[in-house]
Amino acid sequence: MNTPLPHPPRNPARGSLACVGLGMTLGSHLTPLARSHIEQADVVFAALSDGIVETWLQRMHPDVRSLQSHYREGKSRMKTYREWVDVLMTEVRAGKRVCGVFYGHPGIFAWSPHKAIEVARAEGFEAHMEPGISAEDCLYADLGFDPGRVGCQHFEASQLLFYERRIDVTGYLVLWQVGVVGDRSLKRFATGAAHRQVLVDVLAADYPLDHEVIIYRAATLPIERPRIRRVALRDLPHTPLTAEETVVLPPAQALKPNLAVQERLAALE
């Protein structure tokens, strides 16, 4: 009978990965734990909202490497995101403590952090995701609504076009990445009015064309204020949008009581 070999002692130089969120607003959203991961890392990779934020991060660590250079016009964003995973994991495999820093929350509309952590764990490395304040969190505060009051649905805008989804018009509808809605190539950084018109046509099956649409962008610098615009649904195709802006549709109908279930519950009292 063979005696099983003991597990080898853990190598303190073995690589590790932490993907952390910087939050949306420069400086004010960084948590102490996220800061600790950044400061204790051997190398920091950054995918941030603009150069000012990246420069600020460089004051916290001597080796900050931007991931933005992997973007190219006409290059699939998915190829870029896979390259991000590769550069993170190259340093982890080399025995480095690696920290990936992402604006907002590293797990919301961010494929690479999830994939990198999955790969790292599959290869036996320690990997952790530290949440951050996201655009969604800022949205509730800046627009002043509670998603728990009547409910809230979130969809990536293109997914709403590519698949049959059921919209509940008695709650809020939040649409992400409307600025690139309908892009099937993943190579564009923006689509135009014709693509947004397709989105409006889909939404018009559930909402009147004069229904209010809120276009929202969270503040990324302390000196900024959130950008909030209100237009009619019919005007959305010809309203300029950036990739960072989110579209919110308030409820179009009141909640309808489910009398049969309420009666059943009453009978249990």
C-alpha atoms as a PDB file:
ATOM      1  CA  MET A   1       0.000   0.000   0.000  1.00  0.00           C
ATOM      2  CA  ASN A   2       1.437   3.315  -1.053  1.00  0.00           C
ATOM      3  CA  THR A   3       1.627   6.040   1.543  1.00  0.00           C
ATOM      4  CA  PRO A   4       0.275   9.329   0.145  1.00  0.00           C
ATOM      5  CA  LEU A   5       2.860  12.044  -0.126  1.00  0.00           C
ATOM      6  CA  PRO A   6       2.360  15.047   2.164  1.00  0.00           C
ATOM      7  CA  HIS A   7       1.269  18.319   0.598  1.00  0.00           C
ATOM      8  CA  PRO A   8       4.273  20.524  -0.137  1.00  0.00           C
ATOM      9  CA  PRO A   9       4.578  23.602   2.063  1.00  0.00           C
ATOM     10  CA  ARG A  10       3.028  26.728   0.598  1.00  0.00           C
ATOM     11  CA  ASN A  11       5.608  28.843  -1.210  1.00  0.00           C
ATOM     12  CA  PRO A  12       5.330  32.393   0.143  1.00  0.00           C
ATOM     13  CA  ALA A  13       6.578  33.673  -3.241  1.00  0.00           C
ATOM     14  CA  ARG A  14       3.755  31.945  -5.108  1.00  0.00           C
ATOM     15  CA  GLY A  15       1.724  34.316  -7.232  1.00  0.00           C
ATOM     16  CA  SER A  16      -1.714  35.617  -6.351  1.00  0.00           C
ATOM     17  CA  LEU A  17      -4.377  37.807  -7.923  1.00  0.00           C
ATOM     18  CA  ALA A  18      -6.713  40.452  -6.519  1.00  0.00           C
ATOM     19  CA  CYS A  19      -9.172  42.308  -8.748  1.00  0.00           C
ATOM     20  CA  VAL A  20     -10.428  45.431  -6.989  1.00  0.00           C
ATOM     21  CA  GLY A  21     -12.870  48.222  -7.729  1.00  0.00           C
ATOM     22  CA  LEU A  22     -11.758  51.837  -7.607  1.00  0.00           C
ATOM     23  CA  GLY A  23     -15.330  53.096  -7.503  1.00  0.00           C
ATOM     24  CA  MET A  24     -16.739  55.732  -9.836  1.00  0.00           C
ATOM     25  CA  THR A  25     -15.600  59.024  -8.300  1.00  0.00           C
ATOM     26  CA  LEU A  26     -11.861  59.568  -8.001  1.00  0.00           C
ATOM     27  CA  GLY A  27     -10.537  59.086  -4.466  1.00  0.00           C
ATOM     28  CA  SER A  28     -13.811  59.168  -2.581  1.00  0.00           C
ATOM     29  CA  HIS A  29     -14.970  55.625  -3.416  1.00  0.00           C
ATOM     30  CA  LEU A  30     -11.794  53.646  -2.727  1.00  0.00           C
ATOM     31  CA  THR A  31     -12.215  51.291   0.233  1.00  0.00           C
ATOM     32  CA  PRO A  32      -9.399  50.674   2.740  1.00  0.00           C
ATOM     33  CA  LEU A  33      -9.248  46.999   1.758  1.00  0.00           C
ATOM     34  CA  ALA A  34      -8.966  47.801  -1.964  1.00  0.00           C
ATOM     35  CA  ARG A  35      -6.215  50.313  -1.165  1.00  0.00           C
ATOM     36  CA  SER A  36      -4.388  47.627   0.824  1.00  0.00           C
ATOM     37  CA  HIS A  37      -4.466  45.201  -2.121  1.00  0.00           C
ATOM     38  CA  ILE A  38      -3.029  47.923  -4.373  1.00  0.00           C
ATOM     39  CA  GLU A  39      -0.263  48.944  -1.994  1.00  0.00           C
ATOM     40  CA  GLN A  40       0.816  45.375  -1.180  1.00  0.00           C
ATOM     41  CA  ALA A  41       0.921  44.174  -4.785  1.00  0.00           C
ATOM     42  CA  ASP A  42       4.157  43.586  -6.691  1.00  0.00           C
ATOM     43  CA  VAL A  43       2.564  44.863  -9.890  1.00  0.00           C
ATOM     44  CA  VAL A  44      -0.677  46.730 -10.572  1.00  0.00           C
ATOM     45  CA  PHE A  45      -2.635  46.621 -13.837  1.00  0.00           C
ATOM     46  CA  ALA A  46      -5.191  49.358 -14.438  1.00  0.00           C
ATOM     47  CA  ALA A  47      -8.341  49.581 -16.572  1.00  0.00           C
ATOM     48  CA  LEU A  48      -9.728  52.963 -15.575  1.00  0.00           C
ATOM     49  CA  SER A  49     -12.097  55.611 -16.873  1.00  0.00           C
ATOM     50  CA  ASP A  50      -9.547  58.255 -17.880  1.00  0.00           C
ATOM     51  CA  GLY A  51      -5.920  59.298 -17.674  1.00  0.00           C
ATOM     52  CA  ILE A  52      -6.418  61.527 -14.639  1.00  0.00           C
ATOM     53  CA  VAL A  53      -7.601  58.576 -12.577  1.00  0.00           C
ATOM     54  CA  GLU A  54      -4.675  56.480 -13.812  1.00  0.00           C
ATOM     55  CA  THR A  55      -2.203  59.213 -12.838  1.00  0.00           C
ATOM     56  CA  TRP A  56      -3.753  59.354  -9.371  1.00  0.00           C
ATOM     57  CA  LEU A  57      -3.356  55.582  -9.027  1.00  0.00           C
ATOM     58  CA  GLN A  58       0.339  55.831  -9.942  1.00  0.00           C
ATOM     59  CA  ARG A  59       0.911  57.852  -6.776  1.00  0.00           C
ATOM     60  CA  MET A  60      -0.128  54.786  -4.753  1.00  0.00           C
ATOM     61  CA  HIS A  61       2.232  52.259  -6.373  1.00  0.00           C
ATOM     62  CA  PRO A  62       5.553  52.450  -8.273  1.00  0.00           C
ATOM     63  CA  ASP A  63       4.605  49.843 -10.903  1.00  0.00           C
ATOM     64  CA  VAL A  64       1.209  50.632 -12.463  1.00  0.00           C
ATOM     65  CA  ARG A  65       0.700  49.293 -15.989  1.00  0.00           C
ATOM     66  CA  SER A  66      -2.206  50.528 -18.073  1.00  0.00           C
ATOM     67  CA  LEU A  67      -4.395  48.000 -19.884  1.00  0.00           C
ATOM     68  CA  GLN A  68      -5.892  50.650 -22.175  1.00  0.00           C
ATOM     69  CA  SER A  69      -3.145  50.205 -24.793  1.00  0.00           C
ATOM     70  CA  HIS A  70      -4.685  46.860 -25.770  1.00  0.00           C
ATOM     71  CA  TYR A  71      -7.702  48.618 -27.304  1.00  0.00           C
ATOM     72  CA  ARG A  72      -7.531  49.235 -31.049  1.00  0.00           C
ATOM     73  CA  GLU A  73     -10.050  50.659 -33.512  1.00  0.00           C
ATOM     74  CA  GLY A  74     -11.496  47.732 -35.466  1.00  0.00           C
ATOM     75  CA  LYS A  75     -10.208  45.159 -32.953  1.00  0.00           C
ATOM     76  CA  SER A  76     -12.713  42.963 -31.149  1.00  0.00           C
ATOM     77  CA  ARG A  77     -13.179  44.027 -27.543  1.00  0.00           C
ATOM     78  CA  MET A  78     -13.340  40.354 -26.587  1.00  0.00           C
ATOM     79  CA  LYS A  79      -9.822  39.868 -27.987  1.00  0.00           C
ATOM     80  CA  THR A  80      -8.696  42.833 -25.872  1.00  0.00           C
ATOM     81  CA  TYR A  81     -10.296  41.390 -22.751  1.00  0.00           C
ATOM     82  CA  ARG A  82      -8.619  38.017 -23.340  1.00  0.00           C
ATOM     83  CA  GLU A  83      -5.283  39.801 -23.645  1.00  0.00           C
ATOM     84  CA  TRP A  84      -5.951  41.468 -20.289  1.00  0.00           C
ATOM     85  CA  VAL A  85      -6.396  38.041 -18.715  1.00  0.00           C
ATOM     86  CA  ASP A  86      -3.165  36.854 -20.327  1.00  0.00           C
ATOM     87  CA  VAL A  87      -1.042  39.755 -19.039  1.00  0.00           C
ATOM     88  CA  LEU A  88      -2.461  39.415 -15.528  1.00  0.00           C
ATOM     89  CA  MET A  89      -1.868  35.676 -15.441  1.00  0.00           C
ATOM     90  CA  THR A  90       1.655  35.963 -16.895  1.00  0.00           C
ATOM     91  CA  GLU A  91       2.727  37.886 -13.800  1.00  0.00           C
ATOM     92  CA  VAL A  92       0.780  35.626 -11.426  1.00  0.00           C
ATOM     93  CA  ARG A  93       2.530  32.575 -12.901  1.00  0.00           C
ATOM     94  CA  ALA A  94       5.844  34.361 -12.452  1.00  0.00           C
ATOM     95  CA  GLY A  95       5.218  34.391  -8.695  1.00  0.00           C
ATOM     96  CA  LYS A  96       4.033  38.009  -8.415  1.00  0.00           C
ATOM     97  CA  ARG A  97       1.289  39.399  -6.212  1.00  0.00           C
ATOM     98  CA  VAL A  98      -0.859  40.965  -8.920  1.00  0.00           C
ATOM     99  CA  CYS A  99      -3.608  43.534  -8.448  1.00  0.00           C
ATOM    100  CA  GLY A 100      -5.991  44.386 -11.264  1.00  0.00           C
ATOM    101  CA  VAL A 101      -7.691  47.745 -10.672  1.00  0.00           C
ATOM    102  CA  PHE A 102     -10.941  48.471 -12.502  1.00  0.00           C
ATOM    103  CA  TYR A 103     -13.172  51.520 -12.373  1.00  0.00           C
ATOM    104  CA  GLY A 104     -16.482  51.057 -10.601  1.00  0.00           C
ATOM    105  CA  HIS A 105     -17.062  47.461  -9.520  1.00  0.00           C
ATOM    106  CA  PRO A 106     -14.666  44.866 -11.003  1.00  0.00           C
ATOM    107  CA  GLY A 107     -17.455  42.323 -11.420  1.00  0.00           C
ATOM    108  CA  ILE A 108     -20.103  44.457 -13.158  1.00  0.00           C
ATOM    109  CA  PHE A 109     -19.953  44.651 -16.955  1.00  0.00           C
ATOM    110  CA  ALA A 110     -16.370  43.446 -16.705  1.00  0.00           C
ATOM    111  CA  TRP A 111     -15.544  40.088 -18.317  1.00  0.00           C
ATOM    112  CA  SER A 112     -11.798  40.021 -17.706  1.00  0.00           C
ATOM    113  CA  PRO A 113     -11.736  40.133 -13.862  1.00  0.00           C
ATOM    114  CA  HIS A 114     -14.162  37.211 -13.584  1.00  0.00           C
ATOM    115  CA  LYS A 115     -12.228  35.200 -16.180  1.00  0.00           C
ATOM    116  CA  ALA A 116      -8.820  35.971 -14.674  1.00  0.00           C
ATOM    117  CA  ILE A 117      -9.975  34.878 -11.233  1.00  0.00           C
ATOM    118  CA  GLU A 118     -11.489  31.714 -12.718  1.00  0.00           C
ATOM    119  CA  VAL A 119      -8.232  30.856 -14.514  1.00  0.00           C
ATOM    120  CA  ALA A 120      -6.085  31.672 -11.476  1.00  0.00           C
ATOM    121  CA  ARG A 121      -8.116  29.476  -9.157  1.00  0.00           C
ATOM    122  CA  ALA A 122      -8.187  26.636 -11.708  1.00  0.00           C
ATOM    123  CA  GLU A 123      -4.370  26.733 -11.742  1.00  0.00           C
ATOM    124  CA  GLY A 124      -4.178  26.663  -7.954  1.00  0.00           C
ATOM    125  CA  PHE A 125      -3.413  30.318  -7.290  1.00  0.00           C
ATOM    126  CA  GLU A 126      -5.095  32.417  -4.633  1.00  0.00           C
ATOM    127  CA  ALA A 127      -7.502  34.863  -6.289  1.00  0.00           C
ATOM    128  CA  HIS A 128      -9.960  37.371  -4.846  1.00  0.00           C
ATOM    129  CA  MET A 129     -12.418  40.006  -6.053  1.00  0.00           C
ATOM    130  CA  GLU A 130     -12.924  43.101  -3.911  1.00  0.00           C
ATOM    131  CA  PRO A 131     -16.147  44.995  -4.765  1.00  0.00           C
ATOM    132  CA  GLY A 132     -16.337  48.677  -5.494  1.00  0.00           C
ATOM    133  CA  ILE A 133     -19.018  51.342  -5.813  1.00  0.00           C
ATOM    134  CA  SER A 134     -20.532  50.936  -9.272  1.00  0.00           C
ATOM    135  CA  ALA A 135     -22.440  53.205 -11.641  1.00  0.00           C
ATOM    136  CA  GLU A 136     -25.561  51.375 -10.498  1.00  0.00           C
ATOM    137  CA  ASP A 137     -24.958  52.399  -6.888  1.00  0.00           C
ATOM    138  CA  CYS A 138     -24.449  56.022  -7.933  1.00  0.00           C
ATOM    139  CA  LEU A 139     -27.545  55.898 -10.124  1.00  0.00           C
ATOM    140  CA  TYR A 140     -29.887  55.125  -7.238  1.00  0.00           C
ATOM    141  CA  ALA A 141     -28.468  57.996  -5.201  1.00  0.00           C
ATOM    142  CA  ASP A 142     -28.352  60.566  -8.005  1.00  0.00           C
ATOM    143  CA  LEU A 143     -31.741  59.765  -9.555  1.00  0.00           C
ATOM    144  CA  GLY A 144     -33.382  59.303  -6.169  1.00  0.00           C
ATOM    145  CA  PHE A 145     -35.228  56.017  -6.507  1.00  0.00           C
ATOM    146  CA  ASP A 146     -35.206  52.833  -4.463  1.00  0.00           C
ATOM    147  CA  PRO A 147     -35.132  49.629  -6.578  1.00  0.00           C
ATOM    148  CA  GLY A 148     -36.941  47.821  -3.782  1.00  0.00           C
ATOM    149  CA  ARG A 149     -40.046  50.009  -3.997  1.00  0.00           C
ATOM    150  CA  VAL A 150     -41.518  48.695  -7.272  1.00  0.00           C
ATOM    151  CA  GLY A 151     -38.647  46.573  -8.578  1.00  0.00           C
ATOM    152  CA  CYS A 152     -35.937  47.159 -11.148  1.00  0.00           C
ATOM    153  CA  GLN A 153     -34.731  45.255 -14.220  1.00  0.00           C
ATOM    154  CA  HIS A 154     -31.251  45.596 -15.704  1.00  0.00           C
ATOM    155  CA  PHE A 155     -30.346  44.607 -19.255  1.00  0.00           C
ATOM    156  CA  GLU A 156     -27.362  45.120 -21.487  1.00  0.00           C
ATOM    157  CA  ALA A 157     -29.037  47.022 -24.325  1.00  0.00           C
ATOM    158  CA  SER A 158     -27.835  44.799 -27.173  1.00  0.00           C
ATOM    159  CA  GLN A 159     -28.935  41.679 -25.312  1.00  0.00           C
ATOM    160  CA  LEU A 160     -32.433  43.128 -25.236  1.00  0.00           C
ATOM    161  CA  LEU A 161     -32.343  43.212 -29.049  1.00  0.00           C
ATOM    162  CA  PHE A 162     -30.607  39.900 -29.707  1.00  0.00           C
ATOM    163  CA  TYR A 163     -32.867  37.805 -27.464  1.00  0.00           C
ATOM    164  CA  GLU A 164     -36.515  37.630 -26.507  1.00  0.00           C
ATOM    165  CA  ARG A 165     -36.737  39.152 -23.040  1.00  0.00           C
ATOM    166  CA  ARG A 166     -39.788  39.982 -20.960  1.00  0.00           C
ATOM    167  CA  ILE A 167     -40.020  43.587 -19.732  1.00  0.00           C
ATOM    168  CA  ASP A 168     -42.005  44.466 -16.602  1.00  0.00           C
ATOM    169  CA  VAL A 169     -43.259  48.020 -17.159  1.00  0.00           C
ATOM    170  CA  THR A 170     -44.456  48.353 -13.550  1.00  0.00           C
ATOM    171  CA  GLY A 171     -40.828  48.617 -12.387  1.00  0.00           C
ATOM    172  CA  TYR A 172     -37.784  50.598 -13.479  1.00  0.00           C
ATOM    173  CA  LEU A 173     -35.894  49.451 -16.564  1.00  0.00           C
ATOM    174  CA  VAL A 174     -32.135  50.163 -16.669  1.00  0.00           C
ATOM    175  CA  LEU A 175     -30.335  49.707 -19.983  1.00  0.00           C
ATOM    176  CA  TRP A 176     -26.542  49.577 -20.066  1.00  0.00           C
ATOM    177  CA  GLN A 177     -24.198  50.348 -22.963  1.00  0.00           C
ATOM    178  CA  VAL A 178     -26.855  51.930 -25.151  1.00  0.00           C
ATOM    179  CA  GLY A 179     -24.076  53.865 -26.908  1.00  0.00           C
ATOM    180  CA  VAL A 180     -22.985  50.630 -28.637  1.00  0.00           C
ATOM    181  CA  VAL A 181     -26.438  49.016 -28.882  1.00  0.00           C
ATOM    182  CA  GLY A 182     -26.799  46.554 -31.717  1.00  0.00           C
ATOM    183  CA  ASP A 183     -23.073  46.072 -32.341  1.00  0.00           C
ATOM    184  CA  ARG A 184     -22.604  42.410 -33.199  1.00  0.00           C
ATOM    185  CA  SER A 185     -18.928  42.736 -34.130  1.00  0.00           C
ATOM    186  CA  LEU A 186     -17.639  43.901 -30.711  1.00  0.00           C
ATOM    187  CA  LYS A 187     -15.261  46.115 -32.712  1.00  0.00           C
ATOM    188  CA  ARG A 188     -17.090  49.432 -32.508  1.00  0.00           C
ATOM    189  CA  PHE A 189     -16.898  52.012 -29.764  1.00  0.00           C
ATOM    190  CA  ALA A 190     -20.234  53.555 -30.814  1.00  0.00           C
ATOM    191  CA  THR A 191     -23.267  52.852 -32.980  1.00  0.00           C
ATOM    192  CA  GLY A 192     -25.594  55.400 -34.521  1.00  0.00           C
ATOM    193  CA  ALA A 193     -29.164  56.618 -34.687  1.00  0.00           C
ATOM    194  CA  ALA A 194     -30.336  53.697 -36.843  1.00  0.00           C
ATOM    195  CA  HIS A 195     -29.248  51.186 -34.205  1.00  0.00           C
ATOM    196  CA  ARG A 196     -30.934  53.179 -31.432  1.00  0.00           C
ATOM    197  CA  GLN A 197     -34.086  53.347 -33.551  1.00  0.00           C
ATOM    198  CA  VAL A 198     -34.216  49.534 -33.499  1.00  0.00           C
ATOM    199  CA  LEU A 199     -34.005  49.705 -29.701  1.00  0.00           C
ATOM    200  CA  VAL A 200     -36.833  52.259 -29.586  1.00  0.00           C
ATOM    201  CA  ASP A 201     -38.970  50.076 -31.857  1.00  0.00           C
ATOM    202  CA  VAL A 202     -38.491  47.134 -29.483  1.00  0.00           C
ATOM    203  CA  LEU A 203     -39.281  49.259 -26.419  1.00  0.00           C
ATOM    204  CA  ALA A 204     -42.339  50.768 -28.137  1.00  0.00           C
ATOM    205  CA  ALA A 205     -44.067  47.392 -27.834  1.00  0.00           C
ATOM    206  CA  ASP A 206     -44.287  48.091 -24.084  1.00  0.00           C
ATOM    207  CA  TYR A 207     -43.887  51.868 -23.670  1.00  0.00           C
ATOM    208  CA  PRO A 208     -45.618  54.862 -25.297  1.00  0.00           C
ATOM    209  CA  LEU A 209     -43.303  56.935 -27.487  1.00  0.00           C
ATOM    210  CA  ASP A 210     -43.765  59.970 -25.239  1.00  0.00           C
ATOM    211  CA  HIS A 211     -42.585  58.021 -22.185  1.00  0.00           C
ATOM    212  CA  GLU A 212     -39.770  59.747 -20.309  1.00  0.00           C
ATOM    213  CA  VAL A 213     -36.275  58.331 -20.730  1.00  0.00           C
ATOM    214  CA  ILE A 214     -33.482  59.354 -18.347  1.00  0.00           C
ATOM    215  CA  ILE A 215     -29.913  59.397 -19.675  1.00  0.00           C
ATOM    216  CA  TYR A 216     -27.444  59.163 -16.810  1.00  0.00           C
ATOM    217  CA  ARG A 217     -23.686  59.355 -16.339  1.00  0.00           C
ATOM    218  CA  ALA A 218     -22.054  59.157 -12.903  1.00  0.00           C
ATOM    219  CA  ALA A 219     -19.456  61.726 -11.871  1.00  0.00           C
ATOM    220  CA  THR A 220     -15.896  60.408 -12.149  1.00  0.00           C
ATOM    221  CA  LEU A 221     -14.063  63.413 -10.687  1.00  0.00           C
ATOM    222  CA  PRO A 222     -14.835  65.136  -7.351  1.00  0.00           C
ATOM    223  CA  ILE A 223     -15.302  68.481  -9.155  1.00  0.00           C
ATOM    224  CA  GLU A 224     -17.932  67.018 -11.488  1.00  0.00           C
ATOM    225  CA  ARG A 225     -21.653  66.552 -11.041  1.00  0.00           C
ATOM    226  CA  PRO A 226     -23.585  63.608 -12.478  1.00  0.00           C
ATOM    227  CA  ARG A 227     -24.959  64.216 -15.954  1.00  0.00           C
ATOM    228  CA  ILE A 228     -28.730  63.708 -16.100  1.00  0.00           C
ATOM    229  CA  ARG A 229     -30.809  64.326 -19.219  1.00  0.00           C
ATOM    230  CA  ARG A 230     -34.491  63.603 -19.839  1.00  0.00           C
ATOM    231  CA  VAL A 231     -35.955  63.002 -23.292  1.00  0.00           C
ATOM    232  CA  ALA A 232     -39.011  61.320 -24.788  1.00  0.00           C
ATOM    233  CA  LEU A 233     -38.497  57.731 -25.929  1.00  0.00           C
ATOM    234  CA  ARG A 234     -39.128  58.756 -29.548  1.00  0.00           C
ATOM    235  CA  ASP A 235     -36.200  61.196 -29.371  1.00  0.00           C
ATOM    236  CA  LEU A 236     -33.632  58.672 -28.139  1.00  0.00           C
ATOM    237  CA  PRO A 237     -32.258  57.740 -31.605  1.00  0.00           C
ATOM    238  CA  HIS A 238     -31.224  61.323 -32.329  1.00  0.00           C
ATOM    239  CA  THR A 239     -29.882  62.072 -28.856  1.00  0.00           C
ATOM    240  CA  PRO A 240     -26.061  61.794 -28.693  1.00  0.00           C
ATOM    241  CA  LEU A 241     -24.889  59.125 -26.245  1.00  0.00           C
ATOM    242  CA  THR A 242     -21.474  58.150 -24.927  1.00  0.00           C
ATOM    243  CA  ALA A 243     -20.416  54.632 -23.997  1.00  0.00           C
ATOM    244  CA  GLU A 244     -20.459  55.605 -20.307  1.00  0.00           C
ATOM    245  CA  GLU A 245     -24.098  56.715 -20.241  1.00  0.00           C
ATOM    246  CA  THR A 246     -26.936  54.566 -18.938  1.00  0.00           C
ATOM    247  CA  VAL A 247     -30.591  54.787 -19.968  1.00  0.00           C
ATOM    248  CA  VAL A 248     -33.359  54.468 -17.379  1.00  0.00           C
ATOM    249  CA  LEU A 249     -37.067  54.096 -18.098  1.00  0.00           C
ATOM    250  CA  PRO A 250     -39.309  54.826 -15.089  1.00  0.00           C
ATOM    251  CA  PRO A 251     -42.410  52.665 -14.587  1.00  0.00           C
ATOM    252  CA  ALA A 252     -45.101  53.041 -17.253  1.00  0.00           C
ATOM    253  CA  GLN A 253     -47.887  51.397 -15.255  1.00  0.00           C
ATOM    254  CA  ALA A 254     -48.861  51.011 -11.618  1.00  0.00           C
ATOM    255  CA  LEU A 255     -48.463  47.710  -9.807  1.00  0.00           C
ATOM    256  CA  LYS A 256     -51.533  45.509 -10.264  1.00  0.00           C
ATOM    257  CA  PRO A 257     -52.665  43.687  -7.089  1.00  0.00           C
ATOM    258  CA  ASN A 258     -52.771  39.883  -7.300  1.00  0.00           C
ATOM    259  CA  LEU A 259     -56.102  39.488  -5.521  1.00  0.00           C
ATOM    260  CA  ALA A 260     -56.206  35.699  -5.739  1.00  0.00           C
ATOM    261  CA  VAL A 261     -52.874  35.301  -3.940  1.00  0.00           C
ATOM    262  CA  GLN A 262     -53.764  38.007  -1.393  1.00  0.00           C
ATOM    263  CA  GLU A 263     -56.975  36.142  -0.568  1.00  0.00           C
ATOM    264  CA  ARG A 264     -55.076  32.894  -0.186  1.00  0.00           C
ATOM    265  CA  LEU A 265     -52.593  34.544   2.182  1.00  0.00           C
ATOM    266  CA  ALA A 266     -55.416  36.155   4.145  1.00  0.00           C
ATOM    267  CA  ALA A 267     -56.946  32.735   4.700  1.00  0.00           C
ATOM    268  CA  LEU A 268     -53.715  31.617   6.371  1.00  0.00           C
ATOM    269  CA  GLU A 269     -53.940  34.319   9.045  1.00  0.00           C
END
